Amino acid sequence: IERLYAGVTDVGSISIVCSLVSVAAARCLRRPNYLNLAALRAGLVAACIPTRDVTVSDLVIDLGAEQGLLNLSEHLLTSCPDADLQTTFRQVRPGIWAAPNCRIHPSSKLIGPAVLNKDVTIQARARVVGPAVLDTGVDVGSDAALACCLVGHQAHIPCRSNFANQVVMASTRGAADREPVSWIEQLEAEQTRNELRQAAKPQPTGGRFGRRTYNTAKRVFDFGAALCGLITLAPLLLLVSLMIKLTSHGPVLFGHVRESRGGRAFRCWKFRTMVDRAHAQQRALYAQNAVDGPQFKLQNDPRVTPLGRILRSTNIDEIPQLFNVLRGQMSLVGPRPSPFRENQICVPWREARLSVLPGITGLWQVCRHDRDNGDFHQWIYYDVLYARHRSFAVDLRILLATFLTLGGRWGVPVSWVIPGYQAGWTQRPNADDRSRQDDDRPAARRLAASALAGSGGSNGA
């Protein structure tokens, strides 16, 4: 599966008309909401039910847009056989099909294809140019002109008015006032009402800061801290670089392509801790993978150099990521940056993780239970949880926990970082609790889906 991002990797896409789910799998959903596509897909993801997207190469029309309705009207009028129209309408002029009780003035000019429903009135010298559909009770005034229009129920077209390439609906201000309004005007009015209703609701914020203020303050803090860190640690950077160059063959830094906010690709820098061209050996070692999900990790990776083990155990290998923070590709706190292939496993949590900048440290690093036995679902769970609850106070607590735990050597309770929140995993399970931890994973996946559902309004995820 390949996910494309507009303006980044979008090179054209195909239309998906539906998703097929087996009946046996759909029965696993407790309360399926078939009328809400987003809720249904979230339920399928939470229950780990696979789906198959069905693509279409034929005509696909967006009925939520004015032009989509016009395209559908034109398509139906030009493709419908005359025999089908004759069952309901009669052809009053070439290409003009009218239902009973239609009143058409002899001086009017009609050019098909056009369909007139019941009780349509076309007054003197009015002009209708197809493709056009006039719904029941439409009244076209004298000297009015309609071209390529879809006219709604009981709309009144004033005398000497002109409408072209529009969906014209009757005004909702009252039965006695049926002045036409365009489809765009109705959409704008509905959008205004929605904005007013949204403004009346309490808006989520980043702690005491508004979301925009929080993002600006965080960027200023990240830039200043990264700059000070690089200046302070410059002697250590030079020393480590010299030691890597003297102890193994290859470059000092290793840059792996990861995804930042919005799916933008960037090169995440680290000190090289493996032998040169270690990635070429990964396929042969994949059978020994010690973690689940699409990530890859070995307990005793033979590709790691002796110096690399020291750099990894002390987290010194990640110091060059301060350059990524300085350039705005990463933040000090956020989800761990993942490569493209790892972000394709599940669309909802991918959108949540990529709605914020990735970080050098994050909620997963300080709250995970066992550093050696990584769990992919736990990793995603904490990343999505951070995307929902991020704030300046949460960021400061994560930074403090990172220093206190020496880079996440042991976990801290989630409720300490996010006050009042109960985690979906019990902290630091031992060998006897491992089976209970496995039983908790489905519940944690549902919590991750719930966290994602709550993040949509504030994070744009």
Short mmCIF file of C-alpha atoms in Angstrom, two decimals:
data_model
loop_
_atom_site.label_atom_id
_atom_site.label_comp_id
_atom_site.label_asym_id
_atom_site.label_seq_id
_atom_site.Cartn_x
_atom_site.Cartn_y
_atom_site.Cartn_z
CA ILE A 1 0.00 0.00 0.00
CA GLU A 2 1.41 3.37 -0.95
CA ARG A 3 0.10 6.57 0.66
CA LEU A 4 0.54 9.78 -1.31
CA TYR A 5 0.70 13.31 0.13
CA ALA A 6 -0.42 16.34 -1.83
CA GLY A 7 2.50 18.54 -2.80
CA VAL A 8 5.05 16.05 -1.53
CA THR A 9 4.72 12.63 -3.14
CA ASP A 10 1.33 12.96 -4.85
CA VAL A 11 1.81 11.88 -8.45
CA GLY A 12 -1.82 11.04 -9.19
CA SER A 13 -4.31 8.79 -7.46
CA ILE A 14 -7.21 6.49 -8.20
CA SER A 15 -10.77 6.74 -6.91
CA ILE A 16 -11.94 4.42 -4.14
CA VAL A 17 -15.69 3.85 -4.24
CA CYS A 18 -16.11 1.41 -1.36
CA SER A 19 -14.34 -0.93 1.03
CA LEU A 20 -15.26 -4.60 1.23
CA VAL A 21 -15.42 -6.28 4.64
CA SER A 22 -16.40 -9.90 5.16
CA VAL A 23 -19.67 -10.53 7.03
CA ALA A 24 -17.87 -12.68 9.58
CA ALA A 25 -15.40 -9.88 10.30
CA ALA A 26 -18.11 -7.19 10.44
CA ARG A 27 -19.95 -9.21 13.08
CA CYS A 28 -17.00 -8.62 15.40
CA LEU A 29 -17.96 -4.94 15.62
CA ARG A 30 -19.98 -4.30 18.74
CA ARG A 31 -21.99 -1.33 17.55
CA PRO A 32 -21.26 -0.70 13.87
CA ASN A 33 -22.35 2.69 12.58
CA TYR A 34 -22.91 2.11 8.88
CA LEU A 35 -24.14 5.68 8.36
CA ASN A 36 -20.87 7.27 9.52
CA LEU A 37 -17.93 6.20 7.36
CA ALA A 38 -15.29 7.70 9.66
CA ALA A 39 -16.74 5.98 12.74
CA LEU A 40 -17.06 2.69 10.86
CA ARG A 41 -13.44 2.76 9.68
CA ALA A 42 -12.26 3.71 13.18
CA GLY A 43 -14.16 0.71 14.57
CA LEU A 44 -12.62 -1.60 11.99
CA VAL A 45 -9.12 -0.30 12.80
CA ALA A 46 -9.68 -0.67 16.57
CA ALA A 47 -10.86 -4.26 16.07
CA CYS A 48 -7.92 -5.02 13.73
CA ILE A 49 -10.31 -6.05 10.93
CA PRO A 50 -8.78 -5.96 7.45
CA THR A 51 -10.63 -4.30 4.58
CA ARG A 52 -10.13 -4.26 0.84
CA ASP A 53 -10.53 -1.01 -1.06
CA VAL A 54 -12.34 -1.27 -4.40
CA THR A 55 -11.25 1.17 -7.08
CA VAL A 56 -13.17 2.34 -10.11
CA SER A 57 -11.98 3.53 -13.48
CA ASP A 58 -15.38 4.85 -14.61
CA LEU A 59 -17.04 8.19 -13.90
CA VAL A 60 -16.66 9.38 -10.28
CA ILE A 61 -18.66 12.45 -9.23
CA ASP A 62 -18.44 14.46 -6.02
CA LEU A 63 -22.06 15.20 -5.10
CA GLY A 64 -20.94 17.54 -2.33
CA ALA A 65 -19.89 20.13 -4.91
CA GLU A 66 -22.03 22.20 -7.25
CA GLN A 67 -20.10 21.16 -10.34
CA GLY A 68 -20.49 17.53 -9.33
CA LEU A 69 -24.28 17.82 -9.40
CA LEU A 70 -24.14 19.52 -12.78
CA ASN A 71 -21.85 16.79 -14.11
CA LEU A 72 -24.22 14.10 -12.86
CA SER A 73 -27.20 15.85 -14.46
CA GLU A 74 -25.38 16.12 -17.78
CA HIS A 75 -24.22 12.51 -17.63
CA LEU A 76 -27.72 11.18 -16.97
CA LEU A 77 -29.39 13.34 -19.61
CA THR A 78 -26.93 12.43 -22.34
CA SER A 79 -26.79 8.71 -21.52
CA CYS A 80 -30.45 7.98 -20.73
CA PRO A 81 -32.24 6.18 -23.63
CA ASP A 82 -35.37 7.82 -25.03
CA ALA A 83 -37.35 4.65 -24.24
CA ASP A 84 -36.73 5.13 -20.52
CA LEU A 85 -37.85 8.77 -20.62
CA GLN A 86 -41.06 7.90 -22.47
CA THR A 87 -42.36 5.94 -19.48
CA THR A 88 -42.74 9.16 -17.44
CA PHE A 89 -42.36 12.14 -19.79
CA ARG A 90 -43.53 13.14 -23.24
CA GLN A 91 -41.34 14.81 -25.83
CA VAL A 92 -42.84 18.25 -26.48
CA ARG A 93 -39.93 19.54 -28.59
CA PRO A 94 -36.76 17.92 -29.92
CA GLY A 95 -34.70 16.94 -26.87
CA ILE A 96 -37.27 18.45 -24.46
CA TRP A 97 -39.07 15.98 -22.18
CA ALA A 98 -41.95 17.29 -20.04
CA ALA A 99 -44.12 15.72 -17.33
CA PRO A 100 -47.91 16.29 -17.18
CA ASN A 101 -49.30 19.74 -16.30
CA CYS A 102 -46.30 21.63 -17.67
CA ARG A 103 -47.15 25.04 -19.21
CA ILE A 104 -44.78 26.17 -21.96
CA HIS A 105 -45.45 29.49 -23.72
CA PRO A 106 -45.21 29.23 -27.52
CA SER A 107 -42.77 32.15 -27.70
CA SER A 108 -40.28 30.48 -25.35
CA LYS A 109 -37.14 28.89 -26.76
CA LEU A 110 -35.98 25.51 -25.44
CA ILE A 111 -32.82 23.72 -26.60
CA GLY A 112 -32.28 20.22 -25.27
CA PRO A 113 -31.46 18.03 -23.67
CA ALA A 114 -33.77 19.15 -20.86
CA VAL A 115 -36.27 17.51 -18.51
CA LEU A 116 -39.24 19.42 -17.05
CA ASN A 117 -41.00 17.85 -14.08
CA LYS A 118 -44.64 18.34 -13.10
CA ASP A 119 -46.20 21.82 -12.91
CA VAL A 120 -43.23 23.58 -14.53
CA THR A 121 -44.13 26.96 -16.07
CA ILE A 122 -42.09 28.52 -18.88
CA GLN A 123 -43.35 32.07 -19.53
CA ALA A 124 -43.13 34.20 -22.67
CA ARG A 125 -39.75 34.61 -24.40
CA ALA A 126 -37.98 32.58 -21.71
CA ARG A 127 -34.97 30.57 -22.86
CA VAL A 128 -33.78 27.20 -21.51
CA VAL A 129 -30.56 25.69 -22.88
CA GLY A 130 -29.61 22.16 -21.89
CA PRO A 131 -28.41 20.06 -20.36
CA ALA A 132 -30.97 21.25 -17.80
CA VAL A 133 -33.33 19.73 -15.25
CA LEU A 134 -36.27 21.70 -13.79
CA ASP A 135 -37.86 20.17 -10.71
CA THR A 136 -41.54 20.20 -9.76
CA GLY A 137 -43.22 23.61 -9.59
CA VAL A 138 -40.41 25.65 -11.14
CA ASP A 139 -41.57 28.97 -12.60
CA VAL A 140 -39.34 30.60 -15.23
CA GLY A 141 -40.31 34.25 -15.69
CA SER A 142 -40.62 36.05 -19.00
CA ASP A 143 -37.37 36.95 -20.79
CA ALA A 144 -35.40 34.89 -18.27
CA ALA A 145 -32.54 32.65 -19.44
CA LEU A 146 -31.29 29.33 -18.02
CA ALA A 147 -28.23 27.60 -19.47
CA CYS A 148 -26.85 24.30 -18.18
CA CYS A 149 -28.65 24.59 -14.85
CA LEU A 150 -30.22 22.30 -12.28
CA VAL A 151 -33.26 24.09 -10.77
CA GLY A 152 -34.63 22.92 -7.45
CA HIS A 153 -38.17 22.30 -6.21
CA GLN A 154 -40.58 25.28 -6.66
CA ALA A 155 -37.83 27.77 -7.43
CA HIS A 156 -38.94 30.99 -9.10
CA ILE A 157 -36.70 32.45 -11.79
CA PRO A 158 -37.42 36.22 -11.92
CA CYS A 159 -38.20 37.94 -15.19
CA ARG A 160 -35.20 39.06 -17.28
CA SER A 161 -32.73 37.20 -15.01
CA ASN A 162 -29.89 35.01 -16.26
CA PHE A 163 -28.45 31.82 -14.72
CA ALA A 164 -25.68 29.71 -16.26
CA ASN A 165 -23.85 26.62 -14.96
CA GLN A 166 -25.50 26.81 -11.55
CA VAL A 167 -27.58 24.72 -9.19
CA VAL A 168 -30.46 27.09 -8.42
CA MET A 169 -32.53 26.37 -5.32
CA ALA A 170 -35.64 28.03 -3.89
CA SER A 171 -35.07 30.42 -1.01
CA THR A 172 -35.93 29.03 2.43
CA ARG A 173 -37.14 32.37 3.80
CA GLY A 174 -40.80 31.50 3.34
CA ALA A 175 -43.35 30.05 0.97
CA ALA A 176 -44.37 33.48 -0.27
CA ASP A 177 -40.77 34.44 -1.03
CA ARG A 178 -39.23 31.94 -3.44
CA GLU A 179 -36.39 34.01 -4.87
CA PRO A 180 -33.68 31.75 -6.24
CA VAL A 181 -30.35 31.33 -4.49
CA SER A 182 -27.34 29.55 -5.91
CA TRP A 183 -25.95 26.33 -4.52
CA ILE A 184 -22.80 28.17 -3.45
CA GLU A 185 -24.85 30.67 -1.43
CA GLN A 186 -26.60 27.84 0.36
CA LEU A 187 -23.28 26.14 1.13
CA GLU A 188 -21.81 29.41 2.45
CA ALA A 189 -24.87 29.99 4.63
CA GLU A 190 -24.63 26.47 6.04
CA GLN A 191 -20.89 26.89 6.61
CA THR A 192 -21.54 30.14 8.49
CA ARG A 193 -24.08 28.41 10.71
CA ASN A 194 -21.61 25.59 11.40
CA GLU A 195 -18.88 28.10 12.28
CA LEU A 196 -21.20 29.85 14.71
CA ARG A 197 -22.12 26.55 16.34
CA GLN A 198 -18.44 25.60 16.52
CA ALA A 199 -17.53 28.96 18.06
CA ALA A 200 -20.07 28.34 20.82
CA LYS A 201 -18.28 25.14 21.84
CA PRO A 202 -15.25 25.20 24.16
CA GLN A 203 -12.14 25.01 21.99
CA PRO A 204 -9.23 22.74 22.96
CA THR A 205 -6.01 24.54 23.77
CA GLY A 206 -2.42 23.62 24.47
CA GLY A 207 -2.56 23.96 28.24
CA ARG A 208 -2.73 27.65 29.12
CA PHE A 209 -1.74 28.61 25.60
CA GLY A 210 -3.88 28.64 22.50
CA ARG A 211 -2.87 26.16 19.84
CA ARG A 212 -1.20 28.77 17.60
CA THR A 213 0.58 30.39 20.54
CA TYR A 214 1.69 26.97 21.75
CA ASN A 215 3.17 26.05 18.35
CA THR A 216 5.02 29.38 18.11
CA ALA A 217 6.36 29.17 21.67
CA LYS A 218 7.44 25.57 21.15
CA ARG A 219 9.31 26.44 17.95
CA VAL A 220 11.14 29.32 19.67
CA PHE A 221 12.02 27.08 22.61
CA ASP A 222 13.19 24.25 20.31
CA PHE A 223 15.38 26.58 18.26
CA GLY A 224 16.98 28.19 21.31
CA ALA A 225 17.54 24.90 23.14
CA ALA A 226 18.96 23.17 20.04
CA LEU A 227 21.33 26.06 19.33
CA CYS A 228 22.56 26.18 22.93
CA GLY A 229 22.90 22.40 22.99
CA LEU A 230 25.01 22.29 19.83
CA ILE A 231 27.30 25.06 21.08
CA THR A 232 27.69 23.45 24.51
CA LEU A 233 28.20 19.94 23.18
CA ALA A 234 30.50 20.95 20.30
CA PRO A 235 33.64 19.46 21.98
CA LEU A 236 31.79 16.17 22.58
CA LEU A 237 30.59 16.11 18.97
CA LEU A 238 34.13 16.56 17.69
CA LEU A 239 35.49 13.88 20.05
CA VAL A 240 32.83 11.32 19.08
CA SER A 241 33.33 12.08 15.39
CA LEU A 242 37.07 11.47 15.71
CA MET A 243 36.55 8.20 17.60
CA ILE A 244 34.08 6.89 14.98
CA LYS A 245 36.49 7.74 12.18
CA LEU A 246 39.40 6.00 13.92
CA THR A 247 37.55 2.81 14.97
CA SER A 248 35.55 1.86 11.87
CA HIS A 249 35.35 2.46 8.15
CA GLY A 250 32.59 4.70 6.83
CA PRO A 251 31.04 8.15 7.35
CA VAL A 252 30.70 9.73 10.77
CA LEU A 253 27.00 10.48 10.45
CA PHE A 254 24.20 8.25 9.23
CA GLY A 255 21.16 9.92 7.71
CA HIS A 256 18.00 7.85 7.36
CA VAL A 257 14.97 9.18 5.47
CA ARG A 258 12.04 9.68 7.84
CA GLU A 259 8.70 11.51 7.65
CA SER A 260 7.99 14.79 9.39
CA ARG A 261 4.71 16.66 9.86
CA GLY A 262 2.37 16.21 6.91
CA GLY A 263 4.43 13.32 5.51
CA ARG A 264 7.31 15.53 4.37
CA ALA A 265 10.44 13.46 3.95
CA PHE A 266 13.66 14.53 5.64
CA ARG A 267 17.00 12.95 6.53
CA CYS A 268 17.23 12.18 10.27
CA TRP A 269 20.84 12.36 11.40
CA LYS A 270 22.60 10.16 13.96
CA PHE A 271 26.16 9.20 14.74
CA ARG A 272 26.92 6.01 12.82
CA THR A 273 26.83 3.10 15.27
CA MET A 274 26.94 0.23 12.75
CA VAL A 275 29.38 -1.03 10.18
CA ASP A 276 29.26 0.64 6.80
CA ARG A 277 26.34 -0.46 4.54
CA ALA A 278 24.64 -2.27 7.44
CA HIS A 279 21.22 -1.80 5.85
CA ALA A 280 22.16 -4.31 3.12
CA GLN A 281 22.31 -7.05 5.79
CA GLN A 282 18.90 -6.34 7.32
CA ARG A 283 16.91 -8.71 5.07
CA ALA A 284 19.09 -11.68 6.06
CA LEU A 285 18.68 -10.86 9.77
CA TYR A 286 14.94 -10.16 9.70
CA ALA A 287 14.04 -13.66 10.95
CA GLN A 288 15.70 -12.73 14.28
CA ASN A 289 13.61 -9.57 14.72
CA ALA A 290 12.90 -9.13 18.46
CA VAL A 291 9.97 -6.69 18.21
CA ASP A 292 6.53 -6.75 16.60
CA GLY A 293 5.06 -4.52 13.96
CA PRO A 294 7.03 -3.17 10.99
CA GLN A 295 9.97 -2.04 13.09
CA PHE A 296 13.24 -3.97 13.18
CA LYS A 297 15.44 -4.52 16.23
CA LEU A 298 17.85 -7.24 17.41
CA GLN A 299 18.89 -7.89 20.99
CA ASN A 300 22.53 -8.37 19.96
CA ASP A 301 22.81 -6.85 16.53
CA PRO A 302 26.05 -8.09 14.90
CA ARG A 303 26.19 -4.98 12.75
CA VAL A 304 26.71 -2.64 15.73
CA THR A 305 30.32 -1.61 16.36
CA PRO A 306 31.84 -1.73 19.88
CA LEU A 307 31.85 2.06 20.01
CA GLY A 308 28.31 2.09 18.65
CA ARG A 309 27.06 0.05 21.63
CA ILE A 310 28.42 2.68 24.00
CA LEU A 311 26.90 5.51 21.98
CA ARG A 312 23.51 3.76 21.90
CA SER A 313 23.45 2.92 25.60
CA THR A 314 24.19 6.54 26.48
CA ASN A 315 21.93 8.00 23.71
CA ILE A 316 24.88 10.07 22.50
CA ASP A 317 24.24 8.79 18.99
CA GLU A 318 21.08 10.94 18.81
CA ILE A 319 22.76 14.29 19.56
CA PRO A 320 23.11 15.17 15.82
CA GLN A 321 19.31 15.30 15.65
CA LEU A 322 19.66 18.74 17.20
CA PHE A 323 20.53 19.87 13.66
CA ASN A 324 17.12 18.58 12.53
CA VAL A 325 15.49 20.52 15.38
CA LEU A 326 17.38 23.64 14.38
CA ARG A 327 16.06 23.33 10.80
CA GLY A 328 12.47 22.83 11.95
CA GLN A 329 12.25 19.22 10.74
CA MET A 330 11.97 17.86 14.27
CA SER A 331 11.12 19.04 17.77
CA LEU A 332 12.67 18.23 21.12
CA VAL A 333 9.42 16.48 22.15
CA GLY A 334 7.14 14.51 19.86
CA PRO A 335 6.53 11.08 18.30
CA ARG A 336 9.59 9.22 17.15
CA PRO A 337 10.25 9.89 13.44
CA SER A 338 9.36 6.82 11.38
CA PRO A 339 10.26 5.87 7.81
CA PHE A 340 7.63 5.82 5.08
CA ARG A 341 7.10 2.06 5.13
CA GLU A 342 6.27 1.98 8.87
CA ASN A 343 3.66 4.72 8.50
CA GLN A 344 1.58 2.77 5.97
CA ILE A 345 0.29 0.08 8.32
CA CYS A 346 -2.72 2.02 9.59
CA VAL A 347 -4.08 5.24 8.11
CA PRO A 348 -5.82 6.78 11.20
CA TRP A 349 -2.86 6.65 13.57
CA ARG A 350 -0.51 7.64 10.77
CA GLU A 351 -2.52 10.83 10.28
CA ALA A 352 -2.41 11.52 14.03
CA ARG A 353 1.35 10.95 14.31
CA LEU A 354 2.10 13.06 11.23
CA SER A 355 -0.08 15.93 12.46
CA VAL A 356 2.79 17.07 14.75
CA LEU A 357 6.55 17.36 14.39
CA PRO A 358 8.51 14.24 15.40
CA GLY A 359 10.73 14.58 18.44
CA ILE A 360 14.04 13.43 19.88
CA THR A 361 12.18 12.30 23.00
CA GLY A 362 8.51 11.74 23.63
CA LEU A 363 5.78 10.12 25.67
CA TRP A 364 6.65 6.62 24.49
CA GLN A 365 10.31 6.97 25.46
CA VAL A 366 9.54 7.93 29.08
CA CYS A 367 6.42 5.77 29.65
CA ARG A 368 7.21 2.48 27.89
CA HIS A 369 7.57 -0.53 30.12
CA ASP A 370 10.54 -2.44 28.79
CA ARG A 371 13.27 -0.86 26.68
CA ASP A 372 14.49 -4.19 25.32
CA ASN A 373 11.10 -5.70 24.42
CA GLY A 374 9.52 -3.00 22.28
CA ASP A 375 5.84 -3.26 21.44
CA PHE A 376 4.70 -1.56 18.25
CA HIS A 377 1.09 -1.07 19.37
CA GLN A 378 2.32 0.48 22.62
CA TRP A 379 4.58 2.79 20.64
CA ILE A 380 1.68 3.97 18.45
CA TYR A 381 -0.64 4.20 21.45
CA TYR A 382 1.63 6.66 23.23
CA ASP A 383 2.36 8.66 20.07
CA VAL A 384 -1.34 9.15 19.33
CA LEU A 385 -1.96 9.95 23.00
CA TYR A 386 0.65 12.71 22.82
CA ALA A 387 -0.87 14.14 19.63
CA ARG A 388 -4.16 14.53 21.46
CA HIS A 389 -2.92 15.88 24.82
CA ARG A 390 0.15 17.86 23.79
CA SER A 391 0.73 21.11 25.61
CA PHE A 392 3.66 23.14 26.88
CA ALA A 393 3.27 21.62 30.37
CA VAL A 394 3.24 18.08 28.94
CA ASP A 395 6.38 18.86 26.89
CA LEU A 396 8.22 20.14 29.95
CA ARG A 397 7.25 17.06 31.98
CA ILE A 398 8.49 14.78 29.18
CA LEU A 399 11.82 16.63 29.03
CA LEU A 400 12.16 16.41 32.81
CA ALA A 401 11.28 12.70 32.78
CA THR A 402 13.85 12.12 30.03
CA PHE A 403 16.63 13.53 32.22
CA LEU A 404 15.42 11.82 35.40
CA THR A 405 15.17 8.40 33.71
CA LEU A 406 18.47 8.83 31.82
CA GLY A 407 16.81 8.72 28.43
CA GLY A 408 13.96 6.36 29.33
CA ARG A 409 15.84 3.56 31.10
CA TRP A 410 12.72 3.05 33.22
CA GLY A 411 9.15 4.19 32.72
CA VAL A 412 7.18 6.87 34.51
CA PRO A 413 3.37 6.73 34.94
CA VAL A 414 1.39 8.34 32.16
CA SER A 415 -0.76 10.07 34.78
CA TRP A 416 2.36 11.98 35.92
CA VAL A 417 2.93 13.36 32.42
CA ILE A 418 -0.77 13.83 31.58
CA PRO A 419 -2.53 14.46 34.92
CA GLY A 420 -5.80 12.60 35.32
CA TYR A 421 -5.23 10.17 32.47
CA GLN A 422 -5.28 6.41 33.05
CA ALA A 423 -2.98 4.39 30.79
CA GLY A 424 -4.13 1.32 28.88
CA TRP A 425 -1.11 -0.73 30.05
CA THR A 426 0.00 -1.66 33.54
CA GLN A 427 3.45 -0.29 34.29
CA ARG A 428 6.59 -2.45 34.03
CA PRO A 429 5.13 -5.96 33.66
CA ASN A 430 7.21 -8.88 34.84
CA ALA A 431 7.41 -12.32 33.30
CA ASP A 432 4.31 -13.54 35.20
CA ASP A 433 2.31 -10.56 33.95
CA ARG A 434 3.30 -10.96 30.30
CA SER A 435 0.12 -12.88 29.39
CA ARG A 436 -2.00 -10.21 31.07
CA GLN A 437 -0.15 -7.56 29.08
CA ASP A 438 -1.01 -9.39 25.86
CA ASP A 439 -4.66 -9.44 26.88
CA ASP A 440 -4.56 -5.68 27.38
CA ARG A 441 -3.38 -4.96 23.84
CA PRO A 442 -6.83 -4.98 22.14
CA ALA A 443 -8.10 -2.57 24.80
CA ALA A 444 -5.09 -0.37 24.23
CA ARG A 445 -5.74 -0.37 20.49
CA ARG A 446 -9.29 0.84 21.19
CA LEU A 447 -7.89 3.53 23.47
CA ALA A 448 -5.55 4.59 20.65
CA ALA A 449 -8.51 4.83 18.27
CA SER A 450 -10.40 6.83 20.90
CA ALA A 451 -7.43 9.16 21.34
CA LEU A 452 -7.33 9.65 17.58
CA ALA A 453 -11.05 10.46 17.42
CA GLY A 454 -10.55 13.15 20.02
CA SER A 455 -7.55 14.66 18.25
CA GLY A 456 -9.29 15.49 14.98
CA GLY A 457 -10.67 18.88 15.99
CA SER A 458 -7.56 20.36 17.52
CA ASN A 459 -4.77 18.75 15.58
CA GLY A 460 -6.11 18.49 12.03
CA ALA A 461 -5.11 14.84 12.14
#
